mmCIF file of C-alpha atoms in Angstrom:
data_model
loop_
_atom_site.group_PDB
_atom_site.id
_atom_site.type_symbol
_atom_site.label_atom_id
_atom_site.label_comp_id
_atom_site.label_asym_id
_atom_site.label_seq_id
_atom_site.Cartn_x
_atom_site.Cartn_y
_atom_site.Cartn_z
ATOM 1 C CA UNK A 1 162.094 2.011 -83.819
ATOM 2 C CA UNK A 2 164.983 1.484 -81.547
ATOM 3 C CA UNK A 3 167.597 4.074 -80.470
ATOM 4 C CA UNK A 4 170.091 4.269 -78.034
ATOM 5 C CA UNK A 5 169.776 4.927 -74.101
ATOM 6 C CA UNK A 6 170.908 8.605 -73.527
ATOM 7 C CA UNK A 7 170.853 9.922 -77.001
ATOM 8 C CA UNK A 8 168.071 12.809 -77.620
ATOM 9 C CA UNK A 9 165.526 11.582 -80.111
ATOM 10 C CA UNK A 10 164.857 14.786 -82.621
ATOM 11 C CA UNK A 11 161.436 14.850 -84.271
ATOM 12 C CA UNK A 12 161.275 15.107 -87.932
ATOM 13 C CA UNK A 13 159.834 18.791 -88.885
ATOM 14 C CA UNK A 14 159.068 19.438 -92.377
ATOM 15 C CA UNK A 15 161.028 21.460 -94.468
ATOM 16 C CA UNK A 16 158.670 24.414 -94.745
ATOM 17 C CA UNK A 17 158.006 24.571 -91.092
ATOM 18 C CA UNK A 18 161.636 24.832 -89.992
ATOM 19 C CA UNK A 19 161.618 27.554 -92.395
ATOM 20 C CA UNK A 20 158.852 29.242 -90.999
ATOM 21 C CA UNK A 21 160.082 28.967 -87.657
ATOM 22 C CA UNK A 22 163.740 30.441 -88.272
ATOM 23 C CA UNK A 23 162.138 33.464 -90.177
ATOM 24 C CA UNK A 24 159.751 33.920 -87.085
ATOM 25 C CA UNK A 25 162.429 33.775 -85.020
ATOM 26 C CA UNK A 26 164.790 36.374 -86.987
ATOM 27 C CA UNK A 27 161.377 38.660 -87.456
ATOM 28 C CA UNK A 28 161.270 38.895 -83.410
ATOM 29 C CA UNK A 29 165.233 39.152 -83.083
ATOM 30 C CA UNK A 30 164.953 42.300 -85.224
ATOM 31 C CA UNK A 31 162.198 43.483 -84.226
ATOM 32 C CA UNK A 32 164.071 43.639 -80.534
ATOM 33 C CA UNK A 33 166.954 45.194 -81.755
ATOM 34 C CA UNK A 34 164.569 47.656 -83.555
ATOM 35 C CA UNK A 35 163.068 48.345 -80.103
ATOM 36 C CA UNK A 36 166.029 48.779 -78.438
ATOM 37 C CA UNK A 37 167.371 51.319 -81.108
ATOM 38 C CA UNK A 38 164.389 53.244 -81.231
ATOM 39 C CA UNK A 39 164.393 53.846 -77.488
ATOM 40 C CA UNK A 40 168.096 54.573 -77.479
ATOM 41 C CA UNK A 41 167.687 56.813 -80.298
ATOM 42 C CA UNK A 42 164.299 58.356 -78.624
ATOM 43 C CA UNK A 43 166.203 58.875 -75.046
ATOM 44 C CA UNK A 44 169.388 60.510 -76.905
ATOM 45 C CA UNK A 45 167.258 62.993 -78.324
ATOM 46 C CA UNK A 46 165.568 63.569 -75.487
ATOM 47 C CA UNK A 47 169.108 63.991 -73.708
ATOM 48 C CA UNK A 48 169.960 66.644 -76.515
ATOM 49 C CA UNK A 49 166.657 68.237 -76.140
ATOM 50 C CA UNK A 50 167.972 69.138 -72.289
ATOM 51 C CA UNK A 51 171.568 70.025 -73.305
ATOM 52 C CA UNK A 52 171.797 73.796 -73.386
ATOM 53 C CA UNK A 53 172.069 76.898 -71.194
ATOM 54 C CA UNK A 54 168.949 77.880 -69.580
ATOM 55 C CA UNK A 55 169.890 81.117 -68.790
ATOM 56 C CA UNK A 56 169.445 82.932 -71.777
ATOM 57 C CA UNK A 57 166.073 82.640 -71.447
ATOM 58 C CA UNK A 58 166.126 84.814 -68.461
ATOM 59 C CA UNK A 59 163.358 84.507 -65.561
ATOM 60 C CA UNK A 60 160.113 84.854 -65.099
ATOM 61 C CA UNK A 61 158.176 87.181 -66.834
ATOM 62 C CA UNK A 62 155.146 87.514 -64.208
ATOM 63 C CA UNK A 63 153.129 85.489 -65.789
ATOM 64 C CA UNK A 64 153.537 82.252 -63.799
ATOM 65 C CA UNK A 65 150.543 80.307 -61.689
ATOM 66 C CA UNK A 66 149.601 77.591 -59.224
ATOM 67 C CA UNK A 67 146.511 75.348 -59.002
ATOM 68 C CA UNK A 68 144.856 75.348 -55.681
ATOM 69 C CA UNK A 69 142.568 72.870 -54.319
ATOM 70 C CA UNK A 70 139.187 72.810 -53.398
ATOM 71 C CA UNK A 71 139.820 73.495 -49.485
ATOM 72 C CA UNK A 72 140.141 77.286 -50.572
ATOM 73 C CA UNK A 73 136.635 77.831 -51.124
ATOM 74 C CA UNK A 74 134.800 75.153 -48.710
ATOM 75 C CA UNK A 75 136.323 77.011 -45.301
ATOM 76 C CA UNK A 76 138.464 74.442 -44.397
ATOM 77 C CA UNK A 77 141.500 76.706 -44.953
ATOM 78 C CA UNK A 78 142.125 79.441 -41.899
ATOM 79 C CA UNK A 79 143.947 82.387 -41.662
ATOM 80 C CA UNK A 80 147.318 80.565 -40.739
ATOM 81 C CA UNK A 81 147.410 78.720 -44.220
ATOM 82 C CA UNK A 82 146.267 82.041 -46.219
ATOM 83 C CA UNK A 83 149.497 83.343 -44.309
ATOM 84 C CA UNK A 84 151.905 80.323 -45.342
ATOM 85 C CA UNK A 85 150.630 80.964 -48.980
ATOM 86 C CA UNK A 86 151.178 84.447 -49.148
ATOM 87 C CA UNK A 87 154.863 83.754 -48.444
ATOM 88 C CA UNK A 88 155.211 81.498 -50.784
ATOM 89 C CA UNK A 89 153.823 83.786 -54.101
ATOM 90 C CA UNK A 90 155.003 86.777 -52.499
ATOM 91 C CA UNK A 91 157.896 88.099 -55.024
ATOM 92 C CA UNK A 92 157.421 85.407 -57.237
ATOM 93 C CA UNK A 93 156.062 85.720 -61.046
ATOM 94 C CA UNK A 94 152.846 83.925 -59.991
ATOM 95 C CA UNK A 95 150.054 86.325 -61.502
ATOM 96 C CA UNK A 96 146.974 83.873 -61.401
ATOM 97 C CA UNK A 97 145.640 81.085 -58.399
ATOM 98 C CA UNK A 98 143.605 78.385 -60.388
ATOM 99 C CA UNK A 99 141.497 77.775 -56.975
ATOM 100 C CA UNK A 100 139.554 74.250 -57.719
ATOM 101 C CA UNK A 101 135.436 75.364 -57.684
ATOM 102 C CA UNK A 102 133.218 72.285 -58.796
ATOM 103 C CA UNK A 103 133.278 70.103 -60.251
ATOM 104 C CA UNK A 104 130.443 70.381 -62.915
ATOM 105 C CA UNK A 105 127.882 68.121 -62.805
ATOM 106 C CA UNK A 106 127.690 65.726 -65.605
ATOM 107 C CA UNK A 107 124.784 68.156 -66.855
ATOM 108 C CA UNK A 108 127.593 71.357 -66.982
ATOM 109 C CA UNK A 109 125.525 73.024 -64.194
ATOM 110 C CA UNK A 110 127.486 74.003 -60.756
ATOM 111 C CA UNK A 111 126.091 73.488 -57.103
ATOM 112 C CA UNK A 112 127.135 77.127 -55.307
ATOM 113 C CA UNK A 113 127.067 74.901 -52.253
ATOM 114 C CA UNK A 114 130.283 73.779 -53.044
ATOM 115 C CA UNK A 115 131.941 77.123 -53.292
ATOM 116 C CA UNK A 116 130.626 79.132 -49.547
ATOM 117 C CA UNK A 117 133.528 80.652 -48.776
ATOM 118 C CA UNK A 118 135.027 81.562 -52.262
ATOM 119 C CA UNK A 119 134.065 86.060 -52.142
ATOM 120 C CA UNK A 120 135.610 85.808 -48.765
ATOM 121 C CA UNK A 121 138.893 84.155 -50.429
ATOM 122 C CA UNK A 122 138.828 86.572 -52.972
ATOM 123 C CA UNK A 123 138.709 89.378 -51.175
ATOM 124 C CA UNK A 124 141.618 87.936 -48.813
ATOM 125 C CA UNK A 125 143.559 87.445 -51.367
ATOM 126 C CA UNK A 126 143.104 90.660 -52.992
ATOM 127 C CA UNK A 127 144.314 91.994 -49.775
ATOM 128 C CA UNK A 128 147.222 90.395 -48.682
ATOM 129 C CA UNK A 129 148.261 90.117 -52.568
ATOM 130 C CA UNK A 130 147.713 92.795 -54.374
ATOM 131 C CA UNK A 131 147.394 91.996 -58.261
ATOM 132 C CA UNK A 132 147.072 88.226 -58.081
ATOM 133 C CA UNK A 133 144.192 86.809 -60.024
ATOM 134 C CA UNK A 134 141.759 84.432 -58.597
ATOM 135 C CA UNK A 135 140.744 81.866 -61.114
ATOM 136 C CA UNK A 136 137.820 79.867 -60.580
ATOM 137 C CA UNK A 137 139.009 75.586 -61.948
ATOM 138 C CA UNK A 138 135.947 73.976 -63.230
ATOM 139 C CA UNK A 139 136.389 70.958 -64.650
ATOM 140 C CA UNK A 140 134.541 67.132 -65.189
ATOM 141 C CA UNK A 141 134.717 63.901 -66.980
ATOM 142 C CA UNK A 142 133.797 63.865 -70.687
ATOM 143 C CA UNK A 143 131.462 61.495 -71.371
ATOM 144 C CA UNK A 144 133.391 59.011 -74.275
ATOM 145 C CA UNK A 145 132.755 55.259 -75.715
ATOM 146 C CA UNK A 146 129.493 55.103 -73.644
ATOM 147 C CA UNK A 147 130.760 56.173 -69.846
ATOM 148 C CA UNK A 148 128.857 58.801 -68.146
ATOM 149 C CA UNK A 149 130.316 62.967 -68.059
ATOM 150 C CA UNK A 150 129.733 65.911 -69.952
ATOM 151 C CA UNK A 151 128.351 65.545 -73.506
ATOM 152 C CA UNK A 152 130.691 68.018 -74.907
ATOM 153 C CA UNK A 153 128.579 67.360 -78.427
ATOM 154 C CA UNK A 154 125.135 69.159 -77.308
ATOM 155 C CA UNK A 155 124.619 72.382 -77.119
ATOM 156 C CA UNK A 156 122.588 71.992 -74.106
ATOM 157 C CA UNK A 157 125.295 71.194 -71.661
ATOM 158 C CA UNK A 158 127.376 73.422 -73.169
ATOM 159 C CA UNK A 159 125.057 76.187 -72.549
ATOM 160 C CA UNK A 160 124.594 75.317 -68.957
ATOM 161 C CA UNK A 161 128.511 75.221 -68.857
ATOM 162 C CA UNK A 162 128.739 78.791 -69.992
ATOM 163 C CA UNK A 163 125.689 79.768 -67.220
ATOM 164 C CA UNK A 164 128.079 78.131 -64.609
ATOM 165 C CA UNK A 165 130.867 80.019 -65.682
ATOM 166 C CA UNK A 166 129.042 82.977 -65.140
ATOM 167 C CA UNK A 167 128.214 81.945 -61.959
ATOM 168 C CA UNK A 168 131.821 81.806 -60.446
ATOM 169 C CA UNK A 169 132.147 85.320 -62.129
ATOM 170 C CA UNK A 170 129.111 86.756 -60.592
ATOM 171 C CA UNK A 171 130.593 85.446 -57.159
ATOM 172 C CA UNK A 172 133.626 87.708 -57.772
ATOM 173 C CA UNK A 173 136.209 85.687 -59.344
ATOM 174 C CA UNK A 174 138.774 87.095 -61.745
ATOM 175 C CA UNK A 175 138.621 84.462 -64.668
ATOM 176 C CA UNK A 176 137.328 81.059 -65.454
ATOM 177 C CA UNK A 177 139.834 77.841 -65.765
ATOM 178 C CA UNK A 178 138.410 75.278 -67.460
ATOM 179 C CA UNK A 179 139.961 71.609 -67.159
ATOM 180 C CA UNK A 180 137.404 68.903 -69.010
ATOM 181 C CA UNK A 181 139.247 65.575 -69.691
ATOM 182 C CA UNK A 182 139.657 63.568 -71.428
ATOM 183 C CA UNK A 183 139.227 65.443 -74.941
ATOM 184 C CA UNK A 184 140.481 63.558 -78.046
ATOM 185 C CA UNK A 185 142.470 65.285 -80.388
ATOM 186 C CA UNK A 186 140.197 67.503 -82.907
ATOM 187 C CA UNK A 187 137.286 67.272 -80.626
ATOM 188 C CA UNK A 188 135.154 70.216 -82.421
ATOM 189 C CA UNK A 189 132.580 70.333 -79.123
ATOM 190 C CA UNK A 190 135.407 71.807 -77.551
ATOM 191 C CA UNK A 191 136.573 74.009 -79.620
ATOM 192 C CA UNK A 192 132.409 75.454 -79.461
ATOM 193 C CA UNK A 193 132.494 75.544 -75.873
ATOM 194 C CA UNK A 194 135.604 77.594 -75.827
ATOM 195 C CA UNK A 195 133.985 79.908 -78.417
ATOM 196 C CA UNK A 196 131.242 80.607 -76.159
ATOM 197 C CA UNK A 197 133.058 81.006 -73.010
ATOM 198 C CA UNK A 198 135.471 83.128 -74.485
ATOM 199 C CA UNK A 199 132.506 85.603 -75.640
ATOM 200 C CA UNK A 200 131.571 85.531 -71.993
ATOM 201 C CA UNK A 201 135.122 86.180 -70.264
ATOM 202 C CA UNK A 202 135.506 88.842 -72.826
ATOM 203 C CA UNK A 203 132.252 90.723 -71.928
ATOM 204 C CA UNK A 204 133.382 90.517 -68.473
ATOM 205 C CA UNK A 205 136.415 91.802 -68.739
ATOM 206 C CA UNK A 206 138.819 88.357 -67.688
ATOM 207 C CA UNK A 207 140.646 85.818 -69.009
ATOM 208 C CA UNK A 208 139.574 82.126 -69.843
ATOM 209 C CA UNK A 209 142.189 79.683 -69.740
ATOM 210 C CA UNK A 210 142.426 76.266 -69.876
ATOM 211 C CA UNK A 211 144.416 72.778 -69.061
ATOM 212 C CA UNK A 212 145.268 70.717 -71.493
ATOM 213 C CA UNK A 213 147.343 67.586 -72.503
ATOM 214 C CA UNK A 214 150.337 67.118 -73.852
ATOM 215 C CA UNK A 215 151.285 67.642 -77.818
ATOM 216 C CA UNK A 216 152.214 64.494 -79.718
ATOM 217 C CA UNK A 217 156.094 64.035 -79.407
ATOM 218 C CA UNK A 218 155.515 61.848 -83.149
ATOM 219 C CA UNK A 219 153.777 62.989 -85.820
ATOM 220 C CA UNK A 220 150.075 61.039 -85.313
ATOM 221 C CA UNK A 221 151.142 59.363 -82.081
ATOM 222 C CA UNK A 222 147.929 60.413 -80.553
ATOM 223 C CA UNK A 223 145.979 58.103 -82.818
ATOM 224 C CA UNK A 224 147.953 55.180 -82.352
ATOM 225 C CA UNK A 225 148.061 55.870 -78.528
ATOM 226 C CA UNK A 226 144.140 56.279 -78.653
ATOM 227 C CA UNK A 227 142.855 52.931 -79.635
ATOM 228 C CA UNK A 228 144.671 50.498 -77.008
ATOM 229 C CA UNK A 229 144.355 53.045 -74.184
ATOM 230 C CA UNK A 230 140.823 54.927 -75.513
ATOM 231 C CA UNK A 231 142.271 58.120 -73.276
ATOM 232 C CA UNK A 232 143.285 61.024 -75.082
ATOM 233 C CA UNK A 233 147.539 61.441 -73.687
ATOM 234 C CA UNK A 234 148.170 63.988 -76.520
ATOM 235 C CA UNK A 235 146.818 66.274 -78.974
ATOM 236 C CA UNK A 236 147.845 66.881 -82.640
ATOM 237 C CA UNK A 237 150.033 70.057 -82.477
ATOM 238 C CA UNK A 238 147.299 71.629 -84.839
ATOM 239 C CA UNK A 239 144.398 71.051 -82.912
ATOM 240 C CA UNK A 240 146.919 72.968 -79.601
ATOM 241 C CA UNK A 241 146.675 75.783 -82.100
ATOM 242 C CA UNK A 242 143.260 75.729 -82.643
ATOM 243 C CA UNK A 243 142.955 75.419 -78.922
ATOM 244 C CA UNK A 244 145.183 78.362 -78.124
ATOM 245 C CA UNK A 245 143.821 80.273 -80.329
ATOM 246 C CA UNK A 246 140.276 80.418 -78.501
ATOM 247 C CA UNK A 247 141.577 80.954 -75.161
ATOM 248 C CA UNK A 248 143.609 83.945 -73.014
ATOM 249 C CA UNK A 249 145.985 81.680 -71.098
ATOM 250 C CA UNK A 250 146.783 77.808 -72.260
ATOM 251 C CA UNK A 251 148.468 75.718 -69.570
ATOM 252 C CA UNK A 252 150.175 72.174 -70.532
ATOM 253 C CA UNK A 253 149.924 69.425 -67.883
ATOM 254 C CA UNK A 254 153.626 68.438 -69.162
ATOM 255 C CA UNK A 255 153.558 65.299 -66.291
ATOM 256 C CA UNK A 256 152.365 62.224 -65.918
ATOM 257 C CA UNK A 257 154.975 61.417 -68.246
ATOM 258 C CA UNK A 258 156.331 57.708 -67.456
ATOM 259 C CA UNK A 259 160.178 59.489 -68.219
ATOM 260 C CA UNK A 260 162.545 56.655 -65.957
ATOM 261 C CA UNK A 261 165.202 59.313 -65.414
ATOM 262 C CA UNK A 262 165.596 63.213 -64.700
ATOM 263 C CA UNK A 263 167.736 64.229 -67.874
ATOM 264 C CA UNK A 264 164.787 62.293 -70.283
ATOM 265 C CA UNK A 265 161.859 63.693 -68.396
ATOM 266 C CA UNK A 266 163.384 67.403 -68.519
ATOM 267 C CA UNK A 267 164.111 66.591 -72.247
ATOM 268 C CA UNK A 268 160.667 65.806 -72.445
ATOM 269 C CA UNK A 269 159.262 68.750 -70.925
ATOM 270 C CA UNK A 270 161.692 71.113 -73.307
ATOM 271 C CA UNK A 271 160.333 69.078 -76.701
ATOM 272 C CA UNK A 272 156.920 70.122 -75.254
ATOM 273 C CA UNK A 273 157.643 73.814 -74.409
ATOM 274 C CA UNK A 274 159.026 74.177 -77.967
ATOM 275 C CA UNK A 275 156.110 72.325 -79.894
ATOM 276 C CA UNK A 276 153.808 74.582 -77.995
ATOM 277 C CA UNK A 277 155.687 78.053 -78.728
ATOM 278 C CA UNK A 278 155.381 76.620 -82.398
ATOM 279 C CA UNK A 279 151.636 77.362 -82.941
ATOM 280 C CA UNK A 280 150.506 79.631 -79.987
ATOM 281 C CA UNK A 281 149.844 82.850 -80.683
ATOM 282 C CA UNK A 282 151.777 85.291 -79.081
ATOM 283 C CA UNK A 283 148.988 86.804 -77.824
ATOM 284 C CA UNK A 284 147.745 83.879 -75.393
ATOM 285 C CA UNK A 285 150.035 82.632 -72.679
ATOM 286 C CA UNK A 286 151.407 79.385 -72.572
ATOM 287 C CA UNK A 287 151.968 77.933 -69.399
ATOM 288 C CA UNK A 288 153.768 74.896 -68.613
ATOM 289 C CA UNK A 289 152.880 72.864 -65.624
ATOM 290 C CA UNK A 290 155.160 71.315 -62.778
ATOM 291 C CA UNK A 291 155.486 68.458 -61.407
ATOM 292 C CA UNK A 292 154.763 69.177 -57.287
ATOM 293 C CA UNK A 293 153.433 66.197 -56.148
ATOM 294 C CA UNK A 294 155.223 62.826 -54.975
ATOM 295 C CA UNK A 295 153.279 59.476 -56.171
ATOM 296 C CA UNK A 296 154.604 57.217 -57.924
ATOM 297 C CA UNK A 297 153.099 54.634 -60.531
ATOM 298 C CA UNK A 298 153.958 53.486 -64.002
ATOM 299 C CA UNK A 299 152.881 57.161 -65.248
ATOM 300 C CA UNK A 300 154.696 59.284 -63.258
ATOM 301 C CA UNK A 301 158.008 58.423 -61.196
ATOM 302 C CA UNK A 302 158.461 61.251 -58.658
ATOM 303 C CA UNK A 303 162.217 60.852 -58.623
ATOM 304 C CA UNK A 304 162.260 61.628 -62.122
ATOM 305 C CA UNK A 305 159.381 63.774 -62.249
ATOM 306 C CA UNK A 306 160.560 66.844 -60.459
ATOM 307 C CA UNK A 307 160.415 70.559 -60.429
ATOM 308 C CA UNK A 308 164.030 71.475 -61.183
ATOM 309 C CA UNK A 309 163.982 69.513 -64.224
ATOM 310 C CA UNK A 310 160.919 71.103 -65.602
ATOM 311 C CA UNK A 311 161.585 74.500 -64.913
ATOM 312 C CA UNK A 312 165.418 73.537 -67.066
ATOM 313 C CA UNK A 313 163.450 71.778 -69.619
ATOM 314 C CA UNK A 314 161.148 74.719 -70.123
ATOM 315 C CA UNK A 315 163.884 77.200 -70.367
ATOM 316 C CA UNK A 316 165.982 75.153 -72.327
ATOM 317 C CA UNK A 317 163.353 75.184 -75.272
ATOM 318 C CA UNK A 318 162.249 79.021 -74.526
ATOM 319 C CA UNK A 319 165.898 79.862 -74.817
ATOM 320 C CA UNK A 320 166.484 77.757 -77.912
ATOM 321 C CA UNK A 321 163.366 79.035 -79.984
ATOM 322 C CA UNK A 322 161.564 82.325 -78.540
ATOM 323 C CA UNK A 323 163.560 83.925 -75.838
ATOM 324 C CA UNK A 324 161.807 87.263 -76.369
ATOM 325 C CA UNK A 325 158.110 85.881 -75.945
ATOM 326 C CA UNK A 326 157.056 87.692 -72.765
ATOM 327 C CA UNK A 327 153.877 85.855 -72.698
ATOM 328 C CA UNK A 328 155.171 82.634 -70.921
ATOM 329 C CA UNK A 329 155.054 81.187 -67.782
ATOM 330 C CA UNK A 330 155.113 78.330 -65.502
ATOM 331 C CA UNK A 331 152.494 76.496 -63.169
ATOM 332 C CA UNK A 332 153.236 74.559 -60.142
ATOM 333 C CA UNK A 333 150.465 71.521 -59.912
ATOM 334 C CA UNK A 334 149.444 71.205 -57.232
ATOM 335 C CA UNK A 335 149.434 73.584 -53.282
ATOM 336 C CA UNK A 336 148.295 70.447 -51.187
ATOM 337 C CA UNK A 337 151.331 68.248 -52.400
ATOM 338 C CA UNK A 338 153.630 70.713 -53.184
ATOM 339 C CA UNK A 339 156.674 70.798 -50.654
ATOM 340 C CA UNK A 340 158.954 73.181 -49.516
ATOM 341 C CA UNK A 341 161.753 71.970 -51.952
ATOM 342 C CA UNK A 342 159.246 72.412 -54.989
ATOM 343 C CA UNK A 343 158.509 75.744 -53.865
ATOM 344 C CA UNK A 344 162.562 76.515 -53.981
ATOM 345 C CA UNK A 345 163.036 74.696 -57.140
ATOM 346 C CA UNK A 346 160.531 76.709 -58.744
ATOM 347 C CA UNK A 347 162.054 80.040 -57.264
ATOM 348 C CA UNK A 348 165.556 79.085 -57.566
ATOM 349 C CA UNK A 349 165.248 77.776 -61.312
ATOM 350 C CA UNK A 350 162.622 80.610 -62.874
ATOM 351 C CA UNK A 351 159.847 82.265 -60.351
ATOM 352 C CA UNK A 352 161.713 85.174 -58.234
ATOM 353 C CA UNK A 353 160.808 88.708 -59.271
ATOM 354 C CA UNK A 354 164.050 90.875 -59.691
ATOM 355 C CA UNK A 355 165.954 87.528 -60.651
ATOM 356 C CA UNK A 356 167.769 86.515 -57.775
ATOM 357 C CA UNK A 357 166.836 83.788 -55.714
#
């Protein structure tokens, strides 16, 4: 067939097809504009979450904390960096030092190789600050869709869990801090291994705590989020209940949050604080973890990400639903990337005893 030069030549689509094709194309225009308005909607609630005064939620209450890594209890730390860290929790509301101790073999035993030096950092910091807990962090891997870790399932690492536990508490520390990942959402091996930790810590005389991730921001969002990713990012706000409910102290690792901007991460953090408040009991503390270190990826911006706007987050949402609860506090992750500035955020915004900065 003949046409003319410079005219387009349009092929002949059948009637159903065309159809097809404009309905595909109107299903993904929608579904954009869906997107778009979800997000909006998702980062304007987040916005409101952070609107509010923080300071009728006054400051700390003395129950605040700070991980510590492993350097503490290998002797690579002198006297000059025990120094620098007693300035820093002197006169705050920091109460406990998770100091990291293992980590657990995959078995749940513990090497005391890797902890020489942890009575003598006891002791020290017994000395030079009086009434500060040392916590010993013992954590691992959980062993999940056929990757090696701890078999949270059989009773026989569990066991040797609890033995190692007892073995940072025979060396003299003041509690146990337990921080297995990842754990999926109703995990009921967990919730056993708590059980028979806590009967330990309780015998002894000191609190168990433990690390845990965040609480679904949607209602069933961590099963949706489970099966592309098969990592655990949040937990059913039941199962935090059942969770808090087994242990002394509960602290939220509220980062890693992929929040683009300041006002949505801090809204992020206060949604957090308040779903937690909902269902733990008033006699466990709930901590809330801080952003003080600097990387940056796709899960965690650090210019976002900071301390200032967790510590307003967190007393945003304390001041909005439980203003009274005296068990609360706040954790700054972690000493070896923390900076001066986090430090001051955390003092400025919540931590000084007396509250003044």
């Amino acid at each position: 067939m003949s046409h003319r030069v410079g005219r387009s030549v349009r092929r002949w689509t059948p009637p159903s097809r065309r159809r097809l094709m404009r309905a595909l194309r109107r299903a993904v225009i929608a579904a954009t504009v869906l997107a778009v308005l979800a997000v909006g909607a998702a980062a304007t609630a987040l916005r409101a979450q952070y609107a509010g005064s923080p300071a009728a939620a006054g400051r700390t209450r003395g129950h605040d904390a700070v991980w510590l890594g492993h350097a503490w209890v290998d002797g690579r730390r002198t006297a000059a960096d025990l120094a620098e860290l007693r300035a820093r929790v002197a006169g705050t509301g920091i109460r406990d030092l998770y100091v990291h101790t293992g980590p657990l073999a995959h078995d749940g035993t513990l090497d005391p190789a890797l902890h020489p030096t942890a009575a003598r950092f006891i002791a020290d910091v017994h000395r030079v600050l009086p009434g500060v807990r040392v916590q010993a962090w013992l954590g691992d891997k959980v062993a999940r869709s056929g990757t090696s870790g701890l078999h949270l399932g059989d009773p026989a690492v569990r066991a040797r869990v609890n033995d190692s536990c007892a073995q940072v508490l025979d060396a003299g520390f003041d509690g146990v801090h337990l921080d297995v990942e990842p754990v999926p959402s109703g995990d009921a091996g967990f919730l056993a291994l708590l059980d028979t930790v806590h009967r330990l810590t309780e015998d002894r005389g000191v609190p168990l705590s433990a690390a845990v991730p965040q609480i679904d921001p949607l209602p069933g969002l961590h099963t949706v989020a489970y099966l592309p990713f098969s990592h655990p990012k949040w937990w059913a706000q039941a199962y935090f209940g059942q969770v808090a409910r087994r242990v002394d102290q509960i602290a939220v690792m509220a980062y890693d949050t992929a929040m683009p901007a300041k006002s949505l991460f801090g809204g992020y953090v206060a949604q957090q604080t308040g779903l937690a408040l909902a269902v733990t009991p008033r006699s466990t503390d709930l901590i809330i973890g801080l952003p003080g270190y600097h990387t940056s990826n796709m899960g965690h911006h650090a210019y976002a990400e900071t301390v200032d706007a967790a510590v307003r987050g967190a007393r945003v949402a304390l001041a909005r639903h439980d203003r009274d609860r005296r068990m609360f506090g706040l954790s700054l992750y972690v000493d070896f990337h923390s900076t001066a500035g986090d430090w001051a955020a955390y003092r400025r915004g919540w931590g000084t005893e007396g509250g003044t900065p």
